């Protein structure tokens, strides 16, 4: 009888406190350079279409006056994806850690491999996307923070 009562209480508790929904990153985002931590002038706008587990990011960036556009598709369920960036393959695995979306990526070029570890978080009001990045190329390791505002 005690075990049945405990199971009933556990089941009711699970219904009372449902699992938190994961954030939806859909929207048009513009980089806020004042809030970001970057090591060179950089501008970016992203349009994100997020229908979990599928996530598509179309971006327009400007680095030193040069414009770049790309569209990449990811999966948030841990399945590896392959995209092309400037003719080089980008391999990524993305998964949820609570309400944080974690990306582990490699860009493999003829001369080196770039490793990226990104953590995406959405502000509680849904108006700010923060991407914390650890980047490694050879022995060079850097950390960046990209803060995007919903436009």
PDB file of C-alpha atoms in Angstrom:
ATOM      1  CA  UNK A   1       0.000   0.000   0.000  1.00  0.00           C
ATOM      2  CA  UNK A   2       2.828   2.412   0.879  1.00  0.00           C
ATOM      3  CA  UNK A   3       4.566   1.741  -2.460  1.00  0.00           C
ATOM      4  CA  UNK A   4       1.333   2.410  -4.383  1.00  0.00           C
ATOM      5  CA  UNK A   5       0.848   5.670  -2.477  1.00  0.00           C
ATOM      6  CA  UNK A   6       4.442   6.745  -3.183  1.00  0.00           C
ATOM      7  CA  UNK A   7       4.040   5.971  -6.892  1.00  0.00           C
ATOM      8  CA  UNK A   8       0.831   8.006  -7.000  1.00  0.00           C
ATOM      9  CA  UNK A   9       2.538  10.963  -5.282  1.00  0.00           C
ATOM     10  CA  UNK A  10       5.497  10.738  -7.679  1.00  0.00           C
ATOM     11  CA  UNK A  11       3.165  10.652 -10.698  1.00  0.00           C
ATOM     12  CA  UNK A  12       1.190  13.669  -9.442  1.00  0.00           C
ATOM     13  CA  UNK A  13       4.428  15.570  -8.750  1.00  0.00           C
ATOM     14  CA  UNK A  14       5.590  14.933 -12.308  1.00  0.00           C
ATOM     15  CA  UNK A  15       2.319  16.325 -13.641  1.00  0.00           C
ATOM     16  CA  UNK A  16       2.518  19.373 -11.367  1.00  0.00           C
ATOM     17  CA  UNK A  17       6.079  20.189 -12.465  1.00  0.00           C
ATOM     18  CA  UNK A  18       6.342  19.364 -16.162  1.00  0.00           C
ATOM     19  CA  UNK A  19       9.751  19.414 -17.813  1.00  0.00           C
ATOM     20  CA  UNK A  20      10.755  22.891 -18.905  1.00  0.00           C
ATOM     21  CA  UNK A  21      10.403  23.474 -22.616  1.00  0.00           C
ATOM     22  CA  UNK A  22      13.598  24.100 -24.502  1.00  0.00           C
ATOM     23  CA  UNK A  23      14.017  27.604 -25.941  1.00  0.00           C
ATOM     24  CA  UNK A  24      13.057  28.381 -29.509  1.00  0.00           C
ATOM     25  CA  UNK A  25      15.714  30.514 -31.227  1.00  0.00           C
ATOM     26  CA  UNK A  26      13.564  31.436 -34.266  1.00  0.00           C
ATOM     27  CA  UNK A  27      13.742  35.056 -35.339  1.00  0.00           C
ATOM     28  CA  UNK A  28      15.877  37.705 -36.977  1.00  0.00           C
ATOM     29  CA  UNK A  29      18.882  38.603 -34.816  1.00  0.00           C
ATOM     30  CA  UNK A  30      21.427  41.423 -35.048  1.00  0.00           C
ATOM     31  CA  UNK A  31      24.826  41.328 -33.334  1.00  0.00           C
ATOM     32  CA  UNK A  32      25.157  43.841 -30.511  1.00  0.00           C
ATOM     33  CA  UNK A  33      28.873  44.685 -30.724  1.00  0.00           C
ATOM     34  CA  UNK A  34      28.814  46.750 -27.519  1.00  0.00           C
ATOM     35  CA  UNK A  35      27.702  43.756 -25.428  1.00  0.00           C
ATOM     36  CA  UNK A  36      29.816  41.194 -27.312  1.00  0.00           C
ATOM     37  CA  UNK A  37      33.431  40.194 -26.599  1.00  0.00           C
ATOM     38  CA  UNK A  38      35.235  40.068 -29.954  1.00  0.00           C
ATOM     39  CA  UNK A  39      38.851  40.633 -30.953  1.00  0.00           C
ATOM     40  CA  UNK A  40      38.200  42.436 -34.249  1.00  0.00           C
ATOM     41  CA  UNK A  41      35.469  44.565 -35.845  1.00  0.00           C
ATOM     42  CA  UNK A  42      32.657  42.286 -36.908  1.00  0.00           C
ATOM     43  CA  UNK A  43      28.998  42.687 -37.869  1.00  0.00           C
ATOM     44  CA  UNK A  44      26.436  39.911 -38.294  1.00  0.00           C
ATOM     45  CA  UNK A  45      22.727  39.376 -38.743  1.00  0.00           C
ATOM     46  CA  UNK A  46      21.141  35.941 -38.447  1.00  0.00           C
ATOM     47  CA  UNK A  47      17.778  34.577 -39.379  1.00  0.00           C
ATOM     48  CA  UNK A  48      17.063  31.416 -37.439  1.00  0.00           C
ATOM     49  CA  UNK A  49      14.316  28.920 -38.219  1.00  0.00           C
ATOM     50  CA  UNK A  50      14.044  26.520 -35.277  1.00  0.00           C
ATOM     51  CA  UNK A  51      11.642  23.593 -35.339  1.00  0.00           C
ATOM     52  CA  UNK A  52      13.289  21.236 -32.880  1.00  0.00           C
ATOM     53  CA  UNK A  53      15.218  19.096 -33.661  1.00  0.00           C
ATOM     54  CA  UNK A  54      15.906  21.030 -36.874  1.00  0.00           C
ATOM     55  CA  UNK A  55      17.663  24.385 -36.781  1.00  0.00           C
ATOM     56  CA  UNK A  56      18.561  26.486 -39.835  1.00  0.00           C
ATOM     57  CA  UNK A  57      20.781  29.564 -39.534  1.00  0.00           C
ATOM     58  CA  UNK A  58      21.109  32.012 -42.432  1.00  0.00           C
ATOM     59  CA  UNK A  59      23.667  34.702 -41.744  1.00  0.00           C
ATOM     60  CA  UNK A  60      25.112  37.813 -43.349  1.00  0.00           C
ATOM     61  CA  UNK A  61      28.400  38.958 -41.872  1.00  0.00           C
ATOM     62  CA  UNK A  62      30.907  41.710 -42.524  1.00  0.00           C
ATOM     63  CA  UNK A  63      34.556  41.289 -41.547  1.00  0.00           C
ATOM     64  CA  UNK A  64      37.022  44.051 -42.490  1.00  0.00           C
ATOM     65  CA  UNK A  65      34.577  45.299 -45.136  1.00  0.00           C
ATOM     66  CA  UNK A  66      34.163  41.885 -46.764  1.00  0.00           C
ATOM     67  CA  UNK A  67      30.606  40.536 -46.921  1.00  0.00           C
ATOM     68  CA  UNK A  68      29.903  36.854 -46.326  1.00  0.00           C
ATOM     69  CA  UNK A  69      26.611  34.944 -46.508  1.00  0.00           C
ATOM     70  CA  UNK A  70      25.923  31.391 -45.447  1.00  0.00           C
ATOM     71  CA  UNK A  71      23.131  29.009 -44.544  1.00  0.00           C
ATOM     72  CA  UNK A  72      23.767  26.020 -42.316  1.00  0.00           C
ATOM     73  CA  UNK A  73      21.451  23.331 -41.004  1.00  0.00           C
ATOM     74  CA  UNK A  74      21.862  21.604 -37.665  1.00  0.00           C
ATOM     75  CA  UNK A  75      20.065  18.994 -35.589  1.00  0.00           C
ATOM     76  CA  UNK A  76      19.616  19.476 -31.840  1.00  0.00           C
ATOM     77  CA  UNK A  77      19.220  15.781 -31.050  1.00  0.00           C
ATOM     78  CA  UNK A  78      22.914  14.876 -31.093  1.00  0.00           C
ATOM     79  CA  UNK A  79      22.968  13.648 -34.697  1.00  0.00           C
ATOM     80  CA  UNK A  80      26.016  14.842 -36.618  1.00  0.00           C
ATOM     81  CA  UNK A  81      25.435  17.307 -39.451  1.00  0.00           C
ATOM     82  CA  UNK A  82      27.637  18.281 -42.388  1.00  0.00           C
ATOM     83  CA  UNK A  83      27.599  21.726 -43.990  1.00  0.00           C
ATOM     84  CA  UNK A  84      30.013  23.598 -46.240  1.00  0.00           C
ATOM     85  CA  UNK A  85      31.611  26.903 -45.203  1.00  0.00           C
ATOM     86  CA  UNK A  86      33.718  28.649 -47.862  1.00  0.00           C
ATOM     87  CA  UNK A  87      34.280  25.283 -49.569  1.00  0.00           C
ATOM     88  CA  UNK A  88      35.367  23.532 -46.362  1.00  0.00           C
ATOM     89  CA  UNK A  89      33.296  20.890 -44.561  1.00  0.00           C
ATOM     90  CA  UNK A  90      31.769  21.830 -41.213  1.00  0.00           C
ATOM     91  CA  UNK A  91      30.849  18.863 -39.001  1.00  0.00           C
ATOM     92  CA  UNK A  92      28.645  19.611 -35.991  1.00  0.00           C
ATOM     93  CA  UNK A  93      26.917  17.764 -33.189  1.00  0.00           C
ATOM     94  CA  UNK A  94      24.386  19.763 -31.176  1.00  0.00           C
ATOM     95  CA  UNK A  95      22.495  18.744 -28.059  1.00  0.00           C
ATOM     96  CA  UNK A  96      20.567  20.250 -25.174  1.00  0.00           C
ATOM     97  CA  UNK A  97      21.967  20.682 -21.667  1.00  0.00           C
ATOM     98  CA  UNK A  98      18.848  21.870 -19.904  1.00  0.00           C
ATOM     99  CA  UNK A  99      17.864  25.099 -21.648  1.00  0.00           C
ATOM    100  CA  UNK A 100      21.343  25.610 -23.176  1.00  0.00           C
ATOM    101  CA  UNK A 101      22.004  24.414 -26.725  1.00  0.00           C
ATOM    102  CA  UNK A 102      25.577  23.109 -27.073  1.00  0.00           C
ATOM    103  CA  UNK A 103      27.373  22.838 -30.422  1.00  0.00           C
ATOM    104  CA  UNK A 104      30.641  20.964 -30.990  1.00  0.00           C
ATOM    105  CA  UNK A 105      32.004  21.657 -34.472  1.00  0.00           C
ATOM    106  CA  UNK A 106      35.029  21.108 -36.684  1.00  0.00           C
ATOM    107  CA  UNK A 107      35.861  22.992 -39.861  1.00  0.00           C
ATOM    108  CA  UNK A 108      38.413  21.008 -41.810  1.00  0.00           C
ATOM    109  CA  UNK A 109      40.465  22.878 -44.405  1.00  0.00           C
ATOM    110  CA  UNK A 110      43.540  21.922 -46.428  1.00  0.00           C
ATOM    111  CA  UNK A 111      45.822  23.690 -43.937  1.00  0.00           C
ATOM    112  CA  UNK A 112      44.249  23.168 -40.508  1.00  0.00           C
ATOM    113  CA  UNK A 113      41.256  22.181 -38.419  1.00  0.00           C
ATOM    114  CA  UNK A 114      39.214  24.700 -36.457  1.00  0.00           C
ATOM    115  CA  UNK A 115      37.418  23.376 -33.384  1.00  0.00           C
ATOM    116  CA  UNK A 116      34.423  25.334 -32.099  1.00  0.00           C
ATOM    117  CA  UNK A 117      32.500  24.797 -28.881  1.00  0.00           C
ATOM    118  CA  UNK A 118      29.408  27.045 -28.705  1.00  0.00           C
ATOM    119  CA  UNK A 119      26.806  27.430 -25.963  1.00  0.00           C
ATOM    120  CA  UNK A 120      23.587  29.196 -26.957  1.00  0.00           C
ATOM    121  CA  UNK A 121      21.370  30.745 -24.289  1.00  0.00           C
ATOM    122  CA  UNK A 122      18.221  32.787 -24.665  1.00  0.00           C
ATOM    123  CA  UNK A 123      17.340  35.569 -22.215  1.00  0.00           C
ATOM    124  CA  UNK A 124      14.228  35.059 -20.114  1.00  0.00           C
ATOM    125  CA  UNK A 125      12.340  37.679 -22.179  1.00  0.00           C
ATOM    126  CA  UNK A 126      13.409  35.967 -25.453  1.00  0.00           C
ATOM    127  CA  UNK A 127      14.979  39.161 -26.841  1.00  0.00           C
ATOM    128  CA  UNK A 128      18.686  38.355 -26.476  1.00  0.00           C
ATOM    129  CA  UNK A 129      20.631  35.364 -27.783  1.00  0.00           C
ATOM    130  CA  UNK A 130      24.079  34.848 -26.277  1.00  0.00           C
ATOM    131  CA  UNK A 131      26.598  32.575 -27.980  1.00  0.00           C
ATOM    132  CA  UNK A 132      29.647  31.772 -25.851  1.00  0.00           C
ATOM    133  CA  UNK A 133      32.382  30.333 -28.055  1.00  0.00           C
ATOM    134  CA  UNK A 134      35.658  28.549 -27.417  1.00  0.00           C
ATOM    135  CA  UNK A 135      37.702  28.323 -30.605  1.00  0.00           C
ATOM    136  CA  UNK A 136      40.877  26.356 -31.208  1.00  0.00           C
ATOM    137  CA  UNK A 137      43.072  26.414 -34.305  1.00  0.00           C
ATOM    138  CA  UNK A 138      46.269  24.468 -33.758  1.00  0.00           C
ATOM    139  CA  UNK A 139      47.731  25.798 -30.488  1.00  0.00           C
ATOM    140  CA  UNK A 140      45.787  29.063 -30.683  1.00  0.00           C
ATOM    141  CA  UNK A 141      42.803  29.074 -28.328  1.00  0.00           C
ATOM    142  CA  UNK A 142      40.392  31.991 -27.995  1.00  0.00           C
ATOM    143  CA  UNK A 143      37.099  32.756 -26.319  1.00  0.00           C
ATOM    144  CA  UNK A 144      34.371  35.007 -27.698  1.00  0.00           C
ATOM    145  CA  UNK A 145      30.906  36.110 -26.651  1.00  0.00           C
ATOM    146  CA  UNK A 146      28.384  37.082 -29.322  1.00  0.00           C
ATOM    147  CA  UNK A 147      25.268  38.842 -28.051  1.00  0.00           C
ATOM    148  CA  UNK A 148      22.429  39.127 -30.561  1.00  0.00           C
ATOM    149  CA  UNK A 149      19.332  41.283 -30.151  1.00  0.00           C
ATOM    150  CA  UNK A 150      15.988  40.244 -31.629  1.00  0.00           C
ATOM    151  CA  UNK A 151      15.098  42.691 -34.401  1.00  0.00           C
TER     152      UNK A 151
END
